[in-house]
PDB file of C-alpha atoms in Angstrom:
ATOM      1  CA  UNK A   1      64.320 176.839 -94.847  1.00 42.00           C
ATOM      2  CA  UNK A   2      65.462 173.257 -95.188  1.00 42.00           C
ATOM      3  CA  UNK A   3      64.831 172.370 -91.533  1.00 47.00           C
ATOM      4  CA  UNK A   4      62.801 174.233 -88.940  1.00 47.00           C
ATOM      5  CA  UNK A   5      62.514 171.401 -86.366  1.00 44.00           C
ATOM      6  CA  UNK A   6      65.375 172.770 -84.220  1.00 44.00           C
ATOM      7  CA  UNK A   7      67.005 169.357 -83.875  1.00 45.00           C
ATOM      8  CA  UNK A   8      63.873 167.338 -83.133  1.00 41.00           C
ATOM      9  CA  UNK A   9      63.265 164.124 -85.066  1.00 45.00           C
ATOM     10  CA  UNK A  10      60.101 163.635 -87.075  1.00 46.00           C
ATOM     11  CA  UNK A  11      57.612 161.042 -85.827  1.00 48.00           C
ATOM     12  CA  UNK A  12      56.968 158.003 -88.000  1.00 44.00           C
ATOM     13  CA  UNK A  13      53.243 158.398 -87.299  1.00 46.00           C
ATOM     14  CA  UNK A  14      51.109 161.233 -86.037  1.00 47.00           C
ATOM     15  CA  UNK A  15      47.576 161.784 -84.905  1.00 47.00           C
ATOM     16  CA  UNK A  16      46.224 163.719 -87.856  1.00 46.00           C
ATOM     17  CA  UNK A  17      43.021 164.766 -86.090  1.00 45.00           C
ATOM     18  CA  UNK A  18      42.652 168.513 -85.704  1.00 48.00           C
ATOM     19  CA  UNK A  19      43.205 169.932 -82.214  1.00 80.00           C
ATOM     20  CA  UNK A  20      43.314 173.387 -80.693  1.00 83.00           C
ATOM     21  CA  UNK A  21      47.089 173.406 -80.320  1.00 88.00           C
ATOM     22  CA  UNK A  22      47.700 172.529 -83.965  1.00 91.00           C
ATOM     23  CA  UNK A  23      45.162 175.090 -85.155  1.00 92.00           C
ATOM     24  CA  UNK A  24      46.813 177.769 -83.018  1.00 92.00           C
ATOM     25  CA  UNK A  25      50.260 176.828 -84.341  1.00 94.00           C
ATOM     26  CA  UNK A  26      49.175 176.915 -87.981  1.00 95.00           C
ATOM     27  CA  UNK A  27      47.211 180.131 -87.461  1.00 95.00           C
ATOM     28  CA  UNK A  28      50.395 181.728 -86.121  1.00 95.00           C
ATOM     29  CA  UNK A  29      52.217 180.681 -89.293  1.00 97.00           C
ATOM     30  CA  UNK A  30      49.508 181.967 -91.645  1.00 97.00           C
ATOM     31  CA  UNK A  31      49.179 185.260 -89.763  1.00 97.00           C
ATOM     32  CA  UNK A  32      52.908 185.845 -90.121  1.00 98.00           C
ATOM     33  CA  UNK A  33      52.770 185.003 -93.841  1.00 98.00           C
ATOM     34  CA  UNK A  34      49.840 187.400 -94.360  1.00 98.00           C
ATOM     35  CA  UNK A  35      51.603 190.217 -92.494  1.00 98.00           C
ATOM     36  CA  UNK A  36      54.791 189.528 -94.453  1.00 98.00           C
ATOM     37  CA  UNK A  37      52.905 189.830 -97.735  1.00 98.00           C
ATOM     38  CA  UNK A  38      51.371 193.111 -96.577  1.00 98.00           C
ATOM     39  CA  UNK A  39      54.805 194.509 -95.659  1.00 98.00           C
ATOM     40  CA  UNK A  40      56.225 193.316 -98.983  1.00 97.00           C
ATOM     41  CA  UNK A  41      53.416 194.981-100.932  1.00 97.00           C
ATOM     42  CA  UNK A  42      53.990 198.285 -99.128  1.00 97.00           C
ATOM     43  CA  UNK A  43      57.743 198.170 -99.768  1.00 98.00           C
ATOM     44  CA  UNK A  44      57.224 197.222-103.419  1.00 97.00           C
ATOM     45  CA  UNK A  45      54.929 200.208-103.891  1.00 97.00           C
ATOM     46  CA  UNK A  46      57.484 202.555-102.293  1.00 97.00           C
ATOM     47  CA  UNK A  47      60.465 201.301-104.295  1.00 97.00           C
ATOM     48  CA  UNK A  48      58.474 201.144-107.527  1.00 95.00           C
ATOM     49  CA  UNK A  49      56.473 204.371-107.260  1.00 94.00           C
ATOM     50  CA  UNK A  50      58.306 206.884-105.060  1.00 95.00           C
ATOM     51  CA  UNK A  51      60.928 208.485-107.339  1.00 94.00           C
ATOM     52  CA  UNK A  52      63.676 209.273-104.747  1.00 94.00           C
ATOM     53  CA  UNK A  53      63.659 205.636-103.577  1.00 95.00           C
ATOM     54  CA  UNK A  54      62.917 204.150-107.000  1.00 96.00           C
ATOM     55  CA  UNK A  55      65.934 205.831-108.574  1.00 95.00           C
ATOM     56  CA  UNK A  56      68.226 204.371-105.901  1.00 95.00           C
ATOM     57  CA  UNK A  57      67.073 200.849-106.793  1.00 96.00           C
ATOM     58  CA  UNK A  58      66.216 200.835-110.482  1.00 96.00           C
ATOM     59  CA  UNK A  59      67.055 202.427-113.808  1.00 94.00           C
ATOM     60  CA  UNK A  60      63.896 203.608-115.549  1.00 92.00           C
ATOM     61  CA  UNK A  61      62.923 204.987-118.932  1.00 91.00           C
ATOM     62  CA  UNK A  62      59.919 207.038-119.961  1.00 89.00           C
ATOM     63  CA  UNK A  63      58.282 205.704-123.110  1.00 86.00           C
ATOM     64  CA  UNK A  64      56.648 207.680-125.907  1.00 83.00           C
ATOM     65  CA  UNK A  65      53.328 207.113-124.134  1.00 84.00           C
ATOM     66  CA  UNK A  66      54.661 208.865-121.037  1.00 82.00           C
ATOM     67  CA  UNK A  67      54.730 205.681-118.914  1.00 86.00           C
ATOM     68  CA  UNK A  68      57.783 205.071-116.706  1.00 87.00           C
ATOM     69  CA  UNK A  69      59.076 201.531-117.146  1.00 89.00           C
ATOM     70  CA  UNK A  70      61.896 199.416-115.744  1.00 92.00           C
ATOM     71  CA  UNK A  71      65.161 199.621-117.697  1.00 91.00           C
ATOM     72  CA  UNK A  72      67.495 197.842-115.288  1.00 92.00           C
ATOM     73  CA  UNK A  73      68.899 197.667-111.778  1.00 95.00           C
ATOM     74  CA  UNK A  74      71.301 199.975-110.020  1.00 96.00           C
ATOM     75  CA  UNK A  75      74.129 198.428-108.012  1.00 97.00           C
ATOM     76  CA  UNK A  76      72.053 198.827-104.848  1.00 96.00           C
ATOM     77  CA  UNK A  77      69.106 197.206-106.588  1.00 96.00           C
ATOM     78  CA  UNK A  78      71.215 194.208-107.597  1.00 95.00           C
ATOM     79  CA  UNK A  79      72.480 193.793-104.041  1.00 96.00           C
ATOM     80  CA  UNK A  80      68.961 193.932-102.612  1.00 97.00           C
ATOM     81  CA  UNK A  81      67.635 191.506-105.256  1.00 95.00           C
ATOM     82  CA  UNK A  82      70.282 188.825-104.668  1.00 93.00           C
ATOM     83  CA  UNK A  83      70.747 189.276-100.899  1.00 96.00           C
ATOM     84  CA  UNK A  84      67.816 187.010 -99.894  1.00 95.00           C
ATOM     85  CA  UNK A  85      69.315 184.036-101.725  1.00 91.00           C
ATOM     86  CA  UNK A  86      72.749 184.631-100.180  1.00 93.00           C
ATOM     87  CA  UNK A  87      71.277 185.076 -96.690  1.00 95.00           C
ATOM     88  CA  UNK A  88      69.127 181.955 -96.973  1.00 92.00           C
ATOM     89  CA  UNK A  89      72.078 179.838 -98.103  1.00 89.00           C
ATOM     90  CA  UNK A  90      74.265 181.251 -95.339  1.00 90.00           C
ATOM     91  CA  UNK A  91      71.620 180.735 -92.650  1.00 89.00           C
ATOM     92  CA  UNK A  92      71.514 177.012 -93.426  1.00 83.00           C
ATOM     93  CA  UNK A  93      75.122 176.788 -92.263  1.00 83.00           C
ATOM     94  CA  UNK A  94      75.198 179.456 -89.554  1.00 81.00           C
ATOM     95  CA  UNK A  95      71.830 178.980 -87.822  1.00 80.00           C
ATOM     96  CA  UNK A  96      71.998 175.379 -86.609  1.00 79.00           C
ATOM     97  CA  UNK A  97      70.146 176.034 -83.343  1.00 85.00           C
ATOM     98  CA  UNK A  98      68.459 179.435 -83.720  1.00 90.00           C
ATOM     99  CA  UNK A  99      66.608 181.284 -80.996  1.00 93.00           C
ATOM    100  CA  UNK A 100      63.042 182.535 -81.577  1.00 93.00           C
ATOM    101  CA  UNK A 101      64.323 186.114 -81.950  1.00 95.00           C
ATOM    102  CA  UNK A 102      66.961 185.072 -84.491  1.00 94.00           C
ATOM    103  CA  UNK A 103      64.434 183.077 -86.517  1.00 95.00           C
ATOM    104  CA  UNK A 104      61.973 185.977 -86.416  1.00 96.00           C
ATOM    105  CA  UNK A 105      64.692 188.446 -87.386  1.00 96.00           C
ATOM    106  CA  UNK A 106      65.664 186.295 -90.370  1.00 96.00           C
ATOM    107  CA  UNK A 107      62.038 186.133 -91.510  1.00 97.00           C
ATOM    108  CA  UNK A 108      61.496 189.887 -91.435  1.00 98.00           C
ATOM    109  CA  UNK A 109      64.864 190.602 -93.030  1.00 97.00           C
ATOM    110  CA  UNK A 110      64.020 188.340 -95.982  1.00 97.00           C
ATOM    111  CA  UNK A 111      60.516 189.830 -96.238  1.00 98.00           C
ATOM    112  CA  UNK A 112      61.928 193.374 -96.311  1.00 97.00           C
ATOM    113  CA  UNK A 113      64.560 192.585 -98.943  1.00 97.00           C
ATOM    114  CA  UNK A 114      62.177 190.697-101.218  1.00 98.00           C
ATOM    115  CA  UNK A 115      59.522 193.378-100.817  1.00 97.00           C
ATOM    116  CA  UNK A 116      61.983 196.136-101.716  1.00 97.00           C
ATOM    117  CA  UNK A 117      63.198 194.258-104.796  1.00 97.00           C
ATOM    118  CA  UNK A 118      59.613 193.700-105.979  1.00 97.00           C
ATOM    119  CA  UNK A 119      59.327 197.324-107.000  1.00 96.00           C
ATOM    120  CA  UNK A 120      60.040 195.802-110.407  1.00 96.00           C
ATOM    121  CA  UNK A 121      56.480 194.435-110.406  1.00 96.00           C
ATOM    122  CA  UNK A 122      55.097 197.970-110.117  1.00 94.00           C
ATOM    123  CA  UNK A 123      57.320 199.171-112.960  1.00 95.00           C
ATOM    124  CA  UNK A 124      56.728 196.263-115.358  1.00 95.00           C
ATOM    125  CA  UNK A 125      53.080 195.220-114.947  1.00 96.00           C
ATOM    126  CA  UNK A 126      49.775 197.070-114.904  1.00 94.00           C
ATOM    127  CA  UNK A 127      48.074 197.535-111.561  1.00 93.00           C
ATOM    128  CA  UNK A 128      45.020 195.571-112.684  1.00 95.00           C
ATOM    129  CA  UNK A 129      47.061 192.523-113.716  1.00 95.00           C
ATOM    130  CA  UNK A 130      49.063 192.635-110.465  1.00 96.00           C
ATOM    131  CA  UNK A 131      45.878 192.620-108.371  1.00 96.00           C
ATOM    132  CA  UNK A 132      44.264 189.918-110.505  1.00 96.00           C
ATOM    133  CA  UNK A 133      47.346 187.684-110.362  1.00 97.00           C
ATOM    134  CA  UNK A 134      47.675 188.214-106.612  1.00 97.00           C
ATOM    135  CA  UNK A 135      44.085 187.063-106.078  1.00 97.00           C
ATOM    136  CA  UNK A 136      44.636 184.018-108.297  1.00 97.00           C
ATOM    137  CA  UNK A 137      47.819 183.186-106.408  1.00 98.00           C
ATOM    138  CA  UNK A 138      46.080 183.601-103.048  1.00 97.00           C
ATOM    139  CA  UNK A 139      43.264 181.253-104.106  1.00 97.00           C
ATOM    140  CA  UNK A 140      45.723 178.641-105.437  1.00 97.00           C
ATOM    141  CA  UNK A 141      47.939 178.976-102.364  1.00 98.00           C
ATOM    142  CA  UNK A 142      44.971 178.510-100.047  1.00 97.00           C
ATOM    143  CA  UNK A 143      43.776 175.422-101.887  1.00 97.00           C
ATOM    144  CA  UNK A 144      47.209 173.839-102.066  1.00 97.00           C
ATOM    145  CA  UNK A 145      47.943 174.535 -98.410  1.00 97.00           C
ATOM    146  CA  UNK A 146      44.571 173.098 -97.421  1.00 96.00           C
ATOM    147  CA  UNK A 147      45.377 169.977 -99.427  1.00 96.00           C
ATOM    148  CA  UNK A 148      48.729 169.627 -97.671  1.00 95.00           C
ATOM    149  CA  UNK A 149      47.027 170.082 -94.299  1.00 94.00           C
ATOM    150  CA  UNK A 150      44.209 167.586 -94.819  1.00 93.00           C
ATOM    151  CA  UNK A 151      45.653 164.882 -97.091  1.00 92.00           C
ATOM    152  CA  UNK A 152      46.438 161.482 -95.615  1.00 91.00           C
ATOM    153  CA  UNK A 153      49.015 160.870 -98.343  1.00 91.00           C
ATOM    154  CA  UNK A 154      52.644 161.230 -97.238  1.00 90.00           C
ATOM    155  CA  UNK A 155      54.176 163.989 -99.375  1.00 92.00           C
ATOM    156  CA  UNK A 156      57.706 163.629 -98.020  1.00 87.00           C
ATOM    157  CA  UNK A 157      58.742 161.583-101.046  1.00 87.00           C
ATOM    158  CA  UNK A 158      58.352 164.539-103.394  1.00 90.00           C
ATOM    159  CA  UNK A 159      60.285 166.951-101.175  1.00 87.00           C
ATOM    160  CA  UNK A 160      63.785 166.184-102.450  1.00 87.00           C
ATOM    161  CA  UNK A 161      62.569 166.210-106.044  1.00 92.00           C
ATOM    162  CA  UNK A 162      61.008 169.651-105.583  1.00 94.00           C
ATOM    163  CA  UNK A 163      64.117 171.071-103.901  1.00 91.00           C
ATOM    164  CA  UNK A 164      66.217 169.851-106.824  1.00 94.00           C
ATOM    165  CA  UNK A 165      63.691 171.523-109.099  1.00 95.00           C
ATOM    166  CA  UNK A 166      64.239 174.833-107.285  1.00 94.00           C
ATOM    167  CA  UNK A 167      67.993 174.524-107.774  1.00 93.00           C
ATOM    168  CA  UNK A 168      67.411 173.831-111.463  1.00 95.00           C
ATOM    169  CA  UNK A 169      65.171 176.893-111.719  1.00 95.00           C
ATOM    170  CA  UNK A 170      67.836 179.129-110.187  1.00 91.00           C
ATOM    171  CA  UNK A 171      70.500 177.846-112.573  1.00 94.00           C
ATOM    172  CA  UNK A 172      68.212 178.114-115.605  1.00 95.00           C
ATOM    173  CA  UNK A 173      67.163 181.649-114.644  1.00 92.00           C
ATOM    174  CA  UNK A 174      70.785 182.759-114.295  1.00 90.00           C
ATOM    175  CA  UNK A 175      71.654 181.252-117.672  1.00 94.00           C
ATOM    176  CA  UNK A 176      68.654 182.906-119.304  1.00 92.00           C
ATOM    177  CA  UNK A 177      69.776 186.302-117.993  1.00 88.00           C
ATOM    178  CA  UNK A 178      72.442 186.055-120.696  1.00 90.00           C
ATOM    179  CA  UNK A 179      70.529 184.109-123.355  1.00 90.00           C
ATOM    180  CA  UNK A 180      67.343 186.196-123.135  1.00 88.00           C
ATOM    181  CA  UNK A 181      65.345 183.331-124.678  1.00 92.00           C
ATOM    182  CA  UNK A 182      61.582 183.860-124.571  1.00 92.00           C
ATOM    183  CA  UNK A 183      60.937 180.127-125.008  1.00 95.00           C
ATOM    184  CA  UNK A 184      63.266 179.260-122.143  1.00 95.00           C
ATOM    185  CA  UNK A 185      61.580 181.897-119.983  1.00 94.00           C
ATOM    186  CA  UNK A 186      58.193 180.352-120.738  1.00 95.00           C
ATOM    187  CA  UNK A 187      59.449 176.908-119.707  1.00 96.00           C
ATOM    188  CA  UNK A 188      61.015 178.335-116.533  1.00 96.00           C
ATOM    189  CA  UNK A 189      57.777 180.122-115.616  1.00 96.00           C
ATOM    190  CA  UNK A 190      55.567 177.051-116.137  1.00 97.00           C
ATOM    191  CA  UNK A 191      58.003 174.838-114.211  1.00 97.00           C
ATOM    192  CA  UNK A 192      58.251 177.453-111.458  1.00 97.00           C
ATOM    193  CA  UNK A 193      54.489 177.558-110.919  1.00 97.00           C
ATOM    194  CA  UNK A 194      54.309 173.741-110.714  1.00 97.00           C
ATOM    195  CA  UNK A 195      57.324 173.396-108.413  1.00 97.00           C
ATOM    196  CA  UNK A 196      56.222 176.037-105.910  1.00 97.00           C
ATOM    197  CA  UNK A 197      52.650 174.746-106.010  1.00 97.00           C
ATOM    198  CA  UNK A 198      53.995 171.366-104.955  1.00 97.00           C
ATOM    199  CA  UNK A 199      56.198 172.940-102.302  1.00 97.00           C
ATOM    200  CA  UNK A 200      53.211 174.762-100.807  1.00 98.00           C
ATOM    201  CA  UNK A 201      51.400 171.479-100.144  1.00 97.00           C
ATOM    202  CA  UNK A 202      54.607 169.733 -99.056  1.00 97.00           C
ATOM    203  CA  UNK A 203      55.696 172.488 -96.647  1.00 97.00           C
ATOM    204  CA  UNK A 204      52.221 172.688 -95.105  1.00 97.00           C
ATOM    205  CA  UNK A 205      52.241 168.977 -94.348  1.00 95.00           C
ATOM    206  CA  UNK A 206      55.809 169.229 -93.056  1.00 95.00           C
ATOM    207  CA  UNK A 207      54.745 172.025 -90.713  1.00 95.00           C
ATOM    208  CA  UNK A 208      51.894 169.891 -89.420  1.00 93.00           C
ATOM    209  CA  UNK A 209      54.233 166.978 -88.763  1.00 93.00           C
ATOM    210  CA  UNK A 210      56.713 169.343 -87.129  1.00 93.00           C
ATOM    211  CA  UNK A 211      54.060 170.426 -84.636  1.00 93.00           C
ATOM    212  CA  UNK A 212      53.673 166.817 -83.485  1.00 90.00           C
ATOM    213  CA  UNK A 213      57.436 166.252 -83.457  1.00 91.00           C
ATOM    214  CA  UNK A 214      58.087 169.212 -81.152  1.00 89.00           C
ATOM    215  CA  UNK A 215      55.809 167.806 -78.489  1.00 82.00           C
ATOM    216  CA  UNK A 216      54.646 171.111 -77.031  1.00 80.00           C
ATOM    217  CA  UNK A 217      58.074 172.747 -76.706  1.00 88.00           C
ATOM    218  CA  UNK A 218      57.080 176.413 -76.923  1.00 89.00           C
ATOM    219  CA  UNK A 219      60.545 177.746 -77.750  1.00 91.00           C
ATOM    220  CA  UNK A 220      61.002 175.272 -80.589  1.00 92.00           C
ATOM    221  CA  UNK A 221      57.493 175.963 -81.887  1.00 93.00           C
ATOM    222  CA  UNK A 222      58.211 179.697 -81.942  1.00 94.00           C
ATOM    223  CA  UNK A 223      61.248 179.007 -84.118  1.00 94.00           C
ATOM    224  CA  UNK A 224      59.224 176.634 -86.314  1.00 94.00           C
ATOM    225  CA  UNK A 225      56.524 179.272 -86.762  1.00 96.00           C
ATOM    226  CA  UNK A 226      59.031 181.758 -88.210  1.00 96.00           C
ATOM    227  CA  UNK A 227      60.814 179.239 -90.424  1.00 96.00           C
ATOM    228  CA  UNK A 228      57.519 177.703 -91.555  1.00 96.00           C
ATOM    229  CA  UNK A 229      56.157 181.140 -92.412  1.00 97.00           C
ATOM    230  CA  UNK A 230      59.342 181.846 -94.353  1.00 97.00           C
ATOM    231  CA  UNK A 231      58.943 178.690 -96.431  1.00 96.00           C
ATOM    232  CA  UNK A 232      55.301 179.414 -97.253  1.00 98.00           C
ATOM    233  CA  UNK A 233      55.996 183.105 -97.894  1.00 98.00           C
ATOM    234  CA  UNK A 234      58.727 182.244-100.406  1.00 97.00           C
ATOM    235  CA  UNK A 235      56.429 179.720-102.095  1.00 97.00           C
ATOM    236  CA  UNK A 236      53.691 182.352-102.422  1.00 98.00           C
ATOM    237  CA  UNK A 237      56.015 185.049-103.765  1.00 98.00           C
ATOM    238  CA  UNK A 238      57.527 182.731-106.348  1.00 97.00           C
ATOM    239  CA  UNK A 239      54.160 181.436-107.552  1.00 98.00           C
ATOM    240  CA  UNK A 240      52.975 185.030-107.843  1.00 98.00           C
ATOM    241  CA  UNK A 241      56.009 186.118-109.857  1.00 97.00           C
ATOM    242  CA  UNK A 242      55.920 183.130-112.210  1.00 97.00           C
ATOM    243  CA  UNK A 243      52.178 183.578-112.804  1.00 97.00           C
ATOM    244  CA  UNK A 244      52.790 187.256-113.529  1.00 96.00           C
ATOM    245  CA  UNK A 245      55.458 186.309-116.052  1.00 95.00           C
ATOM    246  CA  UNK A 246      52.951 184.014-117.757  1.00 95.00           C
ATOM    247  CA  UNK A 247      49.770 186.067-117.661  1.00 93.00           C
ATOM    248  CA  UNK A 248      50.575 189.570-116.406  1.00 92.00           C
ATOM    249  CA  UNK A 249      49.736 192.544-118.591  1.00 93.00           C
ATOM    250  CA  UNK A 250      52.742 194.792-119.104  1.00 91.00           C
ATOM    251  CA  UNK A 251      52.663 198.542-118.774  1.00 85.00           C
TER     252      UNK A 251
END
């Protein structure tokens, strides 16, 4: 999300020393991200492996080696795949002052839709490469988030640049759906890993600053927890998918 401060202004300075309240706030964010990833993995397995559900979402083909692979999306699959982007864009305009329940509902809706659409991962890549890439992503995500949490350097200056990079990635990916250029896909994947790596550190620091800006307002912090988890969850998922595109072993 572009703003999860619920109308509160950011402080120009903040006490960066760790305290129990900040640790509890960040732990709430990370717990929600971890649970979201678990739900997404379960949904991806169902939509990619359970034939009655898989066939509603994806077109598949059985190769000469007997392996079922992705051949395309059904109409329902296309709707599920593109719905998160539409919902996120719409929520920026419609959810100006969200309640904790609305923010939480948005988070779990996006998690469910992305998880369901990630059945493609099960159909395209080997199980071993998926697990290996997930572990690599988790290690990178943890390191980058720790950097964003502990660094004294103000990362706000790179935020706008990274957001513009995300917009460029979306446009380039849509264009390459028609061009089918392997070189362009390689460039998109490398750029995607770098952009979402930067966003992980940036969003972590922004969450930390948000905690200080909210001044103990529990309702606002509940909203910030959901929106912060959503930002970090999306960063993780995108890094994972771009790393898979670069290094994943196909079925």
